[in-house]
mmCIF file of C-alpha atoms in Angstrom:
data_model
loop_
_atom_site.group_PDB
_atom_site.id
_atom_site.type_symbol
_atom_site.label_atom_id
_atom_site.label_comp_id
_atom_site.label_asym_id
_atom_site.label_seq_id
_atom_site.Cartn_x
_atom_site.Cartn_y
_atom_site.Cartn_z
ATOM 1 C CA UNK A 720 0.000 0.000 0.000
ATOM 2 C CA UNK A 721 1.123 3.290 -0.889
ATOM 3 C CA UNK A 722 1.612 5.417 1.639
ATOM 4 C CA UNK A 723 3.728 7.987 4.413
ATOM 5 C CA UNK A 724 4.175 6.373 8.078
ATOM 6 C CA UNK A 725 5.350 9.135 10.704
ATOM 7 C CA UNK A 726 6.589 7.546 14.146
ATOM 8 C CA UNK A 727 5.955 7.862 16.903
ATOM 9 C CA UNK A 728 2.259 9.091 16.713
ATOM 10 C CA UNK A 729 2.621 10.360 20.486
ATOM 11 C CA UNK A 730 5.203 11.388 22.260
ATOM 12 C CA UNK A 731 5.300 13.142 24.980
ATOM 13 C CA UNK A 732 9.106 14.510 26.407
ATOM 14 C CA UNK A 733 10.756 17.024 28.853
ATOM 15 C CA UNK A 734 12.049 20.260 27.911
ATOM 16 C CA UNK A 735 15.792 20.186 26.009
ATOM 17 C CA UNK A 736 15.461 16.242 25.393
ATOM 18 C CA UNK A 737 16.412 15.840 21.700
ATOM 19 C CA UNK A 738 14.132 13.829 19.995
ATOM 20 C CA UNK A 739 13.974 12.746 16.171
ATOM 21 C CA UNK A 740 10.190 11.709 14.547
ATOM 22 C CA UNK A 741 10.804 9.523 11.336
ATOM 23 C CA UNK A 742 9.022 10.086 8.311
ATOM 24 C CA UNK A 743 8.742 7.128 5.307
ATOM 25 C CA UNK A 744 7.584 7.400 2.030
ATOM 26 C CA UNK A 745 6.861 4.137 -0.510
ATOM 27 C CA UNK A 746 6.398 5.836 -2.977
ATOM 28 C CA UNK A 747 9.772 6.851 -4.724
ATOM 29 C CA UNK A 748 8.438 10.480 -4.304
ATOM 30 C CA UNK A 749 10.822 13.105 -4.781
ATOM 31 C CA UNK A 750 9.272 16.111 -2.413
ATOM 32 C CA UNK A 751 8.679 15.886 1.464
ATOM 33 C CA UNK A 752 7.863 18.357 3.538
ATOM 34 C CA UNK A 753 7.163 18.412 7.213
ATOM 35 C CA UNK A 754 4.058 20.971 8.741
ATOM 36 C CA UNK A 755 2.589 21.664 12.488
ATOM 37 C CA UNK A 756 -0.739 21.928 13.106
ATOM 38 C CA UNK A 757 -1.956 24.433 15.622
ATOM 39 C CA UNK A 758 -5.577 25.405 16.323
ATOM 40 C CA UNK A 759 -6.304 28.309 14.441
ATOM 41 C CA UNK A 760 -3.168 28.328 12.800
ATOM 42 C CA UNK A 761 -3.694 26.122 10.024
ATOM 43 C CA UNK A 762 -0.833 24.181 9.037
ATOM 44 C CA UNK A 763 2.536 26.090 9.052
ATOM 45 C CA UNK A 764 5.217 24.613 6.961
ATOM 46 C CA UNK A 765 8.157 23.157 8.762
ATOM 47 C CA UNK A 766 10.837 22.204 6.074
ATOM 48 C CA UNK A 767 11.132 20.729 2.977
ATOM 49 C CA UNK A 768 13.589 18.273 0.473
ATOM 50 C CA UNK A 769 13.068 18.268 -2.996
ATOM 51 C CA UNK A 770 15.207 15.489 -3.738
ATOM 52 C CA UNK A 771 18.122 13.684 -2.024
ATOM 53 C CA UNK A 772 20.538 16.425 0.350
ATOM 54 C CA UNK A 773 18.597 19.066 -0.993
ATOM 55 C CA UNK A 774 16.466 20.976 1.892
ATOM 56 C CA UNK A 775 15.386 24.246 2.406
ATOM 57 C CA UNK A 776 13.330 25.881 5.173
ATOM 58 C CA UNK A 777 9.679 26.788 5.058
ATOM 59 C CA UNK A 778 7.707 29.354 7.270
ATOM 60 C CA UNK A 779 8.500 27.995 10.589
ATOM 61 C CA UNK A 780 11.793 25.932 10.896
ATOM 62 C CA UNK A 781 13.464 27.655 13.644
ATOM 63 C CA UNK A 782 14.235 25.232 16.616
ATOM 64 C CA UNK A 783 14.080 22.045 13.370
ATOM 65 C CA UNK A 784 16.828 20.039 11.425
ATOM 66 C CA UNK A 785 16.054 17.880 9.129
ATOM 67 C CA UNK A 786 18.139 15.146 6.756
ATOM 68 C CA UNK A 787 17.252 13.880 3.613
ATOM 69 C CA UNK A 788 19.680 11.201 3.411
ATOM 70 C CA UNK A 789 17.633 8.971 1.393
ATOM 71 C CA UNK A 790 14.612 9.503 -0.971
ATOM 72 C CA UNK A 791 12.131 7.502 1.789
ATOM 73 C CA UNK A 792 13.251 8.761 5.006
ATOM 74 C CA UNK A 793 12.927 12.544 5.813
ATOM 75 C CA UNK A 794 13.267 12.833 9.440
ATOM 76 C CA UNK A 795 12.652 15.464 11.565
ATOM 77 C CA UNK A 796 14.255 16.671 14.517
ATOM 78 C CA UNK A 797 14.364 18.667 18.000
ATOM 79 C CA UNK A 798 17.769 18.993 19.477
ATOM 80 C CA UNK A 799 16.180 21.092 22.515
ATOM 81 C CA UNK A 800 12.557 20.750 22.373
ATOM 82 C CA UNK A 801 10.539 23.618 24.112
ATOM 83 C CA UNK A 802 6.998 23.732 25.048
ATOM 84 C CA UNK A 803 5.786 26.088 22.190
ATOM 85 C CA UNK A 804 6.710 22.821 19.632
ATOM 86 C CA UNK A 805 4.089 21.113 20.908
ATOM 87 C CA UNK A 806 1.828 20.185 18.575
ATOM 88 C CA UNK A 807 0.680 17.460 15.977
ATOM 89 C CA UNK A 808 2.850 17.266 13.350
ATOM 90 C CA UNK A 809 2.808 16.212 9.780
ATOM 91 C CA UNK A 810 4.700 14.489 7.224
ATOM 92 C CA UNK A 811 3.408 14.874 3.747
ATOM 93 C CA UNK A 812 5.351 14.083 0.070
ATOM 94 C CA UNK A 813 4.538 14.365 -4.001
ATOM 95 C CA UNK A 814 5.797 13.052 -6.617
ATOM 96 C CA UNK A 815 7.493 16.280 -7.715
ATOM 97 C CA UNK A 816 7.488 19.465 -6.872
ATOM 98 C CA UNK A 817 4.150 20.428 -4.833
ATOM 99 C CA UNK A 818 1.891 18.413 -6.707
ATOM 100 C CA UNK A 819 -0.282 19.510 -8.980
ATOM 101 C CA UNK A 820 -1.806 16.324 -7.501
ATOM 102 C CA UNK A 821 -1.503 17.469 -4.119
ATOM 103 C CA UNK A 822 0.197 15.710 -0.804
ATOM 104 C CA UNK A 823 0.313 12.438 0.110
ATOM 105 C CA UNK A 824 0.615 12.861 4.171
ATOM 106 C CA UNK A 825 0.613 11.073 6.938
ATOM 107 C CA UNK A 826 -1.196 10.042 10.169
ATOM 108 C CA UNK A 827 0.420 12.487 12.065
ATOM 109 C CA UNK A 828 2.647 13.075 15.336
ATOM 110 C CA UNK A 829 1.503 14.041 18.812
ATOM 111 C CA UNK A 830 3.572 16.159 20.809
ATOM 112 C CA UNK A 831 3.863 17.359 23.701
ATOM 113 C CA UNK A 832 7.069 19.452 25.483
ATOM 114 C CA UNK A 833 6.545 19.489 29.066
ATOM 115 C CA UNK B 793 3.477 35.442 1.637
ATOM 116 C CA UNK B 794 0.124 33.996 1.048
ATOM 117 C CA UNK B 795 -2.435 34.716 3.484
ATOM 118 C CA UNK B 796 -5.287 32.782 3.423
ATOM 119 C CA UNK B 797 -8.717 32.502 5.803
ATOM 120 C CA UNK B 798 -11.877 30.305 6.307
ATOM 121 C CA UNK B 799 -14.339 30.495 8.921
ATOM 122 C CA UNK B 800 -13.494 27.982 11.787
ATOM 123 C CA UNK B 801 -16.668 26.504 11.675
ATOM 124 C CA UNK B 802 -19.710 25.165 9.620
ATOM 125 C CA UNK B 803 -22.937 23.567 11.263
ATOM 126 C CA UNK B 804 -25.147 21.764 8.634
ATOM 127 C CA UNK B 805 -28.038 18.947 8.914
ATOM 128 C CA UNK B 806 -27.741 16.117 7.502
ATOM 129 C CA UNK B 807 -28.965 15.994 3.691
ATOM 130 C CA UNK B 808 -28.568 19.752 3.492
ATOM 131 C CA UNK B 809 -25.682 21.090 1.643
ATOM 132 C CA UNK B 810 -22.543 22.268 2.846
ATOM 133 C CA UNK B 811 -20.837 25.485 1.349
ATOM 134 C CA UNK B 812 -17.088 26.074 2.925
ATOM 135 C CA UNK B 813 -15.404 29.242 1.671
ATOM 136 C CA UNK B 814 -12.057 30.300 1.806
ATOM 137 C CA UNK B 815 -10.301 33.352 0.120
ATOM 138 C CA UNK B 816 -6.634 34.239 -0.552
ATOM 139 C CA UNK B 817 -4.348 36.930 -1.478
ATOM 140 C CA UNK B 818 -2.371 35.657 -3.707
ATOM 141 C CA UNK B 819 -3.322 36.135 -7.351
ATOM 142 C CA UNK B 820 -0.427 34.404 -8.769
ATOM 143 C CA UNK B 821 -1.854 31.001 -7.177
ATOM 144 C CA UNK B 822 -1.536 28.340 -9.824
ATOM 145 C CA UNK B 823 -2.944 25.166 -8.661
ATOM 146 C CA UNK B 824 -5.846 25.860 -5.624
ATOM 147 C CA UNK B 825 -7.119 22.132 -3.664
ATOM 148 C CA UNK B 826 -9.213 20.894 -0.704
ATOM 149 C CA UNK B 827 -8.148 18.843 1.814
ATOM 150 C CA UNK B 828 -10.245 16.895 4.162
ATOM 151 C CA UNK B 829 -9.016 15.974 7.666
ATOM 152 C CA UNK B 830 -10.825 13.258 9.900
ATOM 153 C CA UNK B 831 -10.339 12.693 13.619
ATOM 154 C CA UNK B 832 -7.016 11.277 14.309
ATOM 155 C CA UNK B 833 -6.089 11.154 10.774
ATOM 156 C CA UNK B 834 -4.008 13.184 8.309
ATOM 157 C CA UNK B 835 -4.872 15.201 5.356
ATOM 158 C CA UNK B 836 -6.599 13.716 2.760
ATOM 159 C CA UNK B 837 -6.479 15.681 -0.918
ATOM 160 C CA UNK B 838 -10.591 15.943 -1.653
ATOM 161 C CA UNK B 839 -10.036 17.464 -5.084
ATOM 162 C CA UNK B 840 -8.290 20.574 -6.688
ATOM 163 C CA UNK B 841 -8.859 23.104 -9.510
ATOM 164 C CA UNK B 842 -6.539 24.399 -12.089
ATOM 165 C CA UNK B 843 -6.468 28.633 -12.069
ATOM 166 C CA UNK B 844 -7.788 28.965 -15.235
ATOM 167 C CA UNK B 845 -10.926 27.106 -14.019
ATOM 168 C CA UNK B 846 -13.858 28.687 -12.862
ATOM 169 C CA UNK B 847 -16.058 25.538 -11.665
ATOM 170 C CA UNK B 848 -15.289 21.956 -11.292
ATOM 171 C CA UNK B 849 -17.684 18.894 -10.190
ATOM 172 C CA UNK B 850 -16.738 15.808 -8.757
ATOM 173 C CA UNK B 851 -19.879 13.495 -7.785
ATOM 174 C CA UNK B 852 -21.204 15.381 -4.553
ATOM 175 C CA UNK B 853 -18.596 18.071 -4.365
ATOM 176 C CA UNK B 854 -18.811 21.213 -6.482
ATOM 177 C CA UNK B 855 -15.353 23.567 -6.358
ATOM 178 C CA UNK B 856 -15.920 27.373 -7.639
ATOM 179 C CA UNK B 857 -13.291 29.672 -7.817
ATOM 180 C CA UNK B 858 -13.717 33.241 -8.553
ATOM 181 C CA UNK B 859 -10.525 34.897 -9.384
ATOM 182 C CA UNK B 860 -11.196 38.217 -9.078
ATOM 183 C CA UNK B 861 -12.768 38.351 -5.467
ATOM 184 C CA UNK B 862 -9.860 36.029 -4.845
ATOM 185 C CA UNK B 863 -12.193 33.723 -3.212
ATOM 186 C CA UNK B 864 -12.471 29.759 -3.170
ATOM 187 C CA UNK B 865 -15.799 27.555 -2.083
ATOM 188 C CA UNK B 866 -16.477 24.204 -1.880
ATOM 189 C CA UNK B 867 -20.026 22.958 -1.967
ATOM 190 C CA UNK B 868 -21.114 19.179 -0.807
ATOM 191 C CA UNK B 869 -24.534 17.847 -1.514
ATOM 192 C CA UNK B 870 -26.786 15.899 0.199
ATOM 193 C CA UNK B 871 -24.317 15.997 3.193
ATOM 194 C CA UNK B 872 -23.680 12.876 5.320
ATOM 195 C CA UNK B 873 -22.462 12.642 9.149
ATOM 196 C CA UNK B 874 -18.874 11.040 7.026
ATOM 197 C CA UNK B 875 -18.596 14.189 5.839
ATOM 198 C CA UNK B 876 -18.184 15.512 9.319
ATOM 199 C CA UNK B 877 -14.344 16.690 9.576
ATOM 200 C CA UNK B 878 -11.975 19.598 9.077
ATOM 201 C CA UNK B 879 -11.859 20.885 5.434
ATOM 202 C CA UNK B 880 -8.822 23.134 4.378
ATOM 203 C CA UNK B 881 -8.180 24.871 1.211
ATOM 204 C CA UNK B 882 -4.964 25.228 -0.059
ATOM 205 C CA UNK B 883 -2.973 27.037 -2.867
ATOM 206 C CA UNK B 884 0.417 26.515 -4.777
ATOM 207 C CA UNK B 885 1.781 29.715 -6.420
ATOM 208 C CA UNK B 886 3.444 29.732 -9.248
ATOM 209 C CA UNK B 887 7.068 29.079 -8.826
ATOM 210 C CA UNK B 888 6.926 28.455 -5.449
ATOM 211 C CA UNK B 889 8.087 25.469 -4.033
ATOM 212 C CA UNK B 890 4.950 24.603 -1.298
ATOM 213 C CA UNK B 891 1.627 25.000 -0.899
ATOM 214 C CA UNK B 892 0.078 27.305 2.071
ATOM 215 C CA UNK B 893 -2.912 26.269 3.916
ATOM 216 C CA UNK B 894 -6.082 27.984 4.942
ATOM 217 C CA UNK B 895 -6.779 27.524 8.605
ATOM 218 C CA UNK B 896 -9.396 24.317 8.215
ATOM 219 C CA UNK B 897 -12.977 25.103 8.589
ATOM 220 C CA UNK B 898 -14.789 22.398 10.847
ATOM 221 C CA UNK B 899 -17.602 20.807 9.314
ATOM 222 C CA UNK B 900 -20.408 19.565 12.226
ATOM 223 C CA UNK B 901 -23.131 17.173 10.607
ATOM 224 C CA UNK B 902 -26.180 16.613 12.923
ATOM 225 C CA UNK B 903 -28.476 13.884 12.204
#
């Protein structure tokens, strides 16, 4: 089945614990991108890879890294999470460059800084 | 950058229909979609619209853009409780390389 699988889908941690949430795609898509959700916020975007080592930041990346090491795996992480990251988080890819087919995303991370 | 708004939230009985509006500020948006978001789920792509569209149909939904007002709605008949979720529109501008989302409108279905 094609699809994107995000892990953990809760997690809960303590301030300045790093932490790293994978992100897989099946797919052989080229373009991942990583958003937050946040009640009336919408979905902010985090980062995003169009292709292997190429990343660049989207609207909201400060206190991120990400790696694109490998066309599946875009992982994202927190070196010193904080309590204004928590928040459910997606991963979401396309076949190229934001689809004019739209996102393929995932079921989503759970987090919560305490 | 893109700013884009919907109204947090819809109330609608069941076999009414269901009009979600959202509206933008970017005119240069290329490629405009709606997503629909269950509980506990991700975001699922519902259907999209080219810019040089003005109406596309797609079994019970109905998109209609209207470039000029800068303003996006999506229209479901005969509305069912599965419809109840969070809807989001969402735009890709030219050249850029992402798409911005609206804020999600919550869709309530009573029986």
């Amino acid at each position: 089945e094609a699809q994107v699988t995000q892990n953990p889908r809760y997690l809960i941690t303590v301030t300045g614990k790093k932490l790293t949430v994978t992100c897989s795609q099946n797919m052989n898509h080229e373009y991942m991108s990583w958003y937050r959700q946040d009640p009336g916020l919408g979905l902010r975007q985090i980062y995003y890879s169009m292709n292997v080592e190429v990343t660049d930041k989207g609207d909201v990346p400060e206190g991120y890294k990400v790696s694109r090491k490998e066309k599946r795996n875009f992982p994202l992480i927190l070196e010193s999470p904080s309590p204004n990251q928590t928040s459910l988080y997606f991963c979401a890819s396309s076949p190229t460059v934001p689809a004019n087919y739209g996102y393929t995303f995932g079921s989503g991370t759970r987090l919560t800084v305490v | 950058g893109e700013d884009v708004e919907q109204s947090l939230f819809l109330s609608v009985r069941e076999g009414d229909s269901s009009v979600i509006n959202c509206t933008y500020t970017d005119s240069s948006s290329t490629y405009l979609y709606w997503y629909k978001q269950e509980p506990g789920a991700g975001l699922q792509l519902l259907t999209y619209i080219f810019s040089n569209m003005d109406m596309k149909q797609d079994q019970r939904l109905t998109v209609l853009l209207n470039k000029k007002d800068k303003h996006l709605s999506l229209r479901i008949a005969d509305t069912q409780t599965g419809d109840s979720a969070i809807y989001f529109c969402a735009f890709r501008s030219g050249g850029y390389q992402k798409v911005t989302f609206g804020t999600g409108t919550k869709l309530q279905v009573i029986p």
